[in-house]
Coordinates of C-alpha atoms in Angstrom, one line a residue:
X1 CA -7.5 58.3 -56.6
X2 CA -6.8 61.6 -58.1
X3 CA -3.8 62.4 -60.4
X4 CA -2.4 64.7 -58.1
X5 CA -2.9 63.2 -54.7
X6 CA -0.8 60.1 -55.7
X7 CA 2.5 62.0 -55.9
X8 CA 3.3 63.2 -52.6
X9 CA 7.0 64.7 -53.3
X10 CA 9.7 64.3 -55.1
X11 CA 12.9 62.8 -53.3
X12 CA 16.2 65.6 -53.9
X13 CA 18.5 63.9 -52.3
X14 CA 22.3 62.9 -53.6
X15 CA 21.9 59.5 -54.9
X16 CA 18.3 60.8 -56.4
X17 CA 20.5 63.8 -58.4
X18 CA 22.9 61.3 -59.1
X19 CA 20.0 58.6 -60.5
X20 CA 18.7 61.6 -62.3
X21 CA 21.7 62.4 -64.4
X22 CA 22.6 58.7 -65.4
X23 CA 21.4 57.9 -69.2
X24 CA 21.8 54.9 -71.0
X25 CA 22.4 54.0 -75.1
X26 CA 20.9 51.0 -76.2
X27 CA 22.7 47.8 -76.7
X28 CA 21.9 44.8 -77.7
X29 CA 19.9 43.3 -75.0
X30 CA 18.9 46.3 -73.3
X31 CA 16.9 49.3 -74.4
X32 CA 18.1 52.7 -74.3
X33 CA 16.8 54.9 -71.2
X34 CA 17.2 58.2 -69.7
X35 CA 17.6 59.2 -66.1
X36 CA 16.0 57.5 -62.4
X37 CA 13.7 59.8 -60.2
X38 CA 12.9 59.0 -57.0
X39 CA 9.4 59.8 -55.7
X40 CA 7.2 59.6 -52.8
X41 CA 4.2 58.4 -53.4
X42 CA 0.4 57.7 -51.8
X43 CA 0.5 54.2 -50.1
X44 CA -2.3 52.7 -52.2
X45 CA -0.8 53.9 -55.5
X46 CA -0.1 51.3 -57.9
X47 CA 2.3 51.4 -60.8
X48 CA 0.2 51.8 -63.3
X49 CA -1.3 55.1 -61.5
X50 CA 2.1 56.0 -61.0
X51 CA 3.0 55.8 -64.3
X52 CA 0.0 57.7 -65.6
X53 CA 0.3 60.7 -62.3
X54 CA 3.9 61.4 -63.9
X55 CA 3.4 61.1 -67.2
X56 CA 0.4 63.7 -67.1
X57 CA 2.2 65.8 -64.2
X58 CA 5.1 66.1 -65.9
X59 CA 4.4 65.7 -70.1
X60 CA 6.9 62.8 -69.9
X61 CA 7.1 59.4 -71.1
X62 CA 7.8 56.7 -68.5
X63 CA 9.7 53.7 -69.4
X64 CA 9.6 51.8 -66.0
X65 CA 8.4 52.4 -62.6
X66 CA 10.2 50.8 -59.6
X67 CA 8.5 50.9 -55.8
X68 CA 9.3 49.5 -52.3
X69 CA 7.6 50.3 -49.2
X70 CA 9.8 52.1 -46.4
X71 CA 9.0 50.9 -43.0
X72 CA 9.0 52.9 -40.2
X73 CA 11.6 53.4 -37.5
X74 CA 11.4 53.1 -34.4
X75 CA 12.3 56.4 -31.9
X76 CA 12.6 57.0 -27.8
X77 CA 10.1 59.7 -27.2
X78 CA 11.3 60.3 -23.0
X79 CA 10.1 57.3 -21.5
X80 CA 8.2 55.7 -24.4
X81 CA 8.7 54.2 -27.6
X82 CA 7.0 55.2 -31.2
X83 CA 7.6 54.8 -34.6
X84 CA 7.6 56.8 -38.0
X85 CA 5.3 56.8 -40.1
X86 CA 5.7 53.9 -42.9
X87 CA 5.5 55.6 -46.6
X88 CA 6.0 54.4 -50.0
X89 CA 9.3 55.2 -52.6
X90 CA 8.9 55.0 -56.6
X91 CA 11.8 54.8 -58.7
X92 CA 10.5 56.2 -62.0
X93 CA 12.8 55.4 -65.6
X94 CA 11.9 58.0 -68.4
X95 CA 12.4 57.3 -72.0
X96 CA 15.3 58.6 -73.2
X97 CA 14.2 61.7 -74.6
X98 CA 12.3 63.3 -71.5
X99 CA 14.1 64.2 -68.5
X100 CA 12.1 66.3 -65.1
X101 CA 13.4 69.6 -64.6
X102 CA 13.0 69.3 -60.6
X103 CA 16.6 67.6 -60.5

């Protein structure tokens, strides 16, 4: 799968911003680590592709990437029933030196 067809968008919403603005010192058990952006991603993408799509993308340095797949719902179209389309979400950590201009 190509680079550039396993990032689909990136997710700007309010909790995403928020995410994207949290940075973290290192302590004693835990590493330091710079801000959470959300992502939506191609279905069959796994983390490392993920991890290389926005490191390459984006000239940053990923420290952790996060997914879950996001069912789809199910909607009244007049007299019959349907559902969204299912897609999946990846939570990506940078180092804490980079940060994605997007946000």
């Amino acid at each position: 799968m190509d680079i550039y067809h396993t990032i689909v968008r990136p997710l700007v919403t309010e909790k995403g911003t928020h995410q994207s603005q949290q940075s973290y010192g290192a302590t004693k058990t835990r590493p330091a680590r710079g801000g959470a952006y959300a992502f939506e991603v191609h279905p069959d993408a796994r983390k490392p592709q993920i991890r290389e799509a926005i490191e390459t993308i984006y000239n940053v340095k990923v420290a952790s990437v996060r997914t879950a797949v996001r069912s789809g719902k199910r909607r009244r179209y007049r007299f019959t029933y349907g559902q969204t389309r299912s897609w999946k979400k990846a939570i990506v950590v940078l180092k804490p030196d980079y940060h994605i201009d997007l946000f």
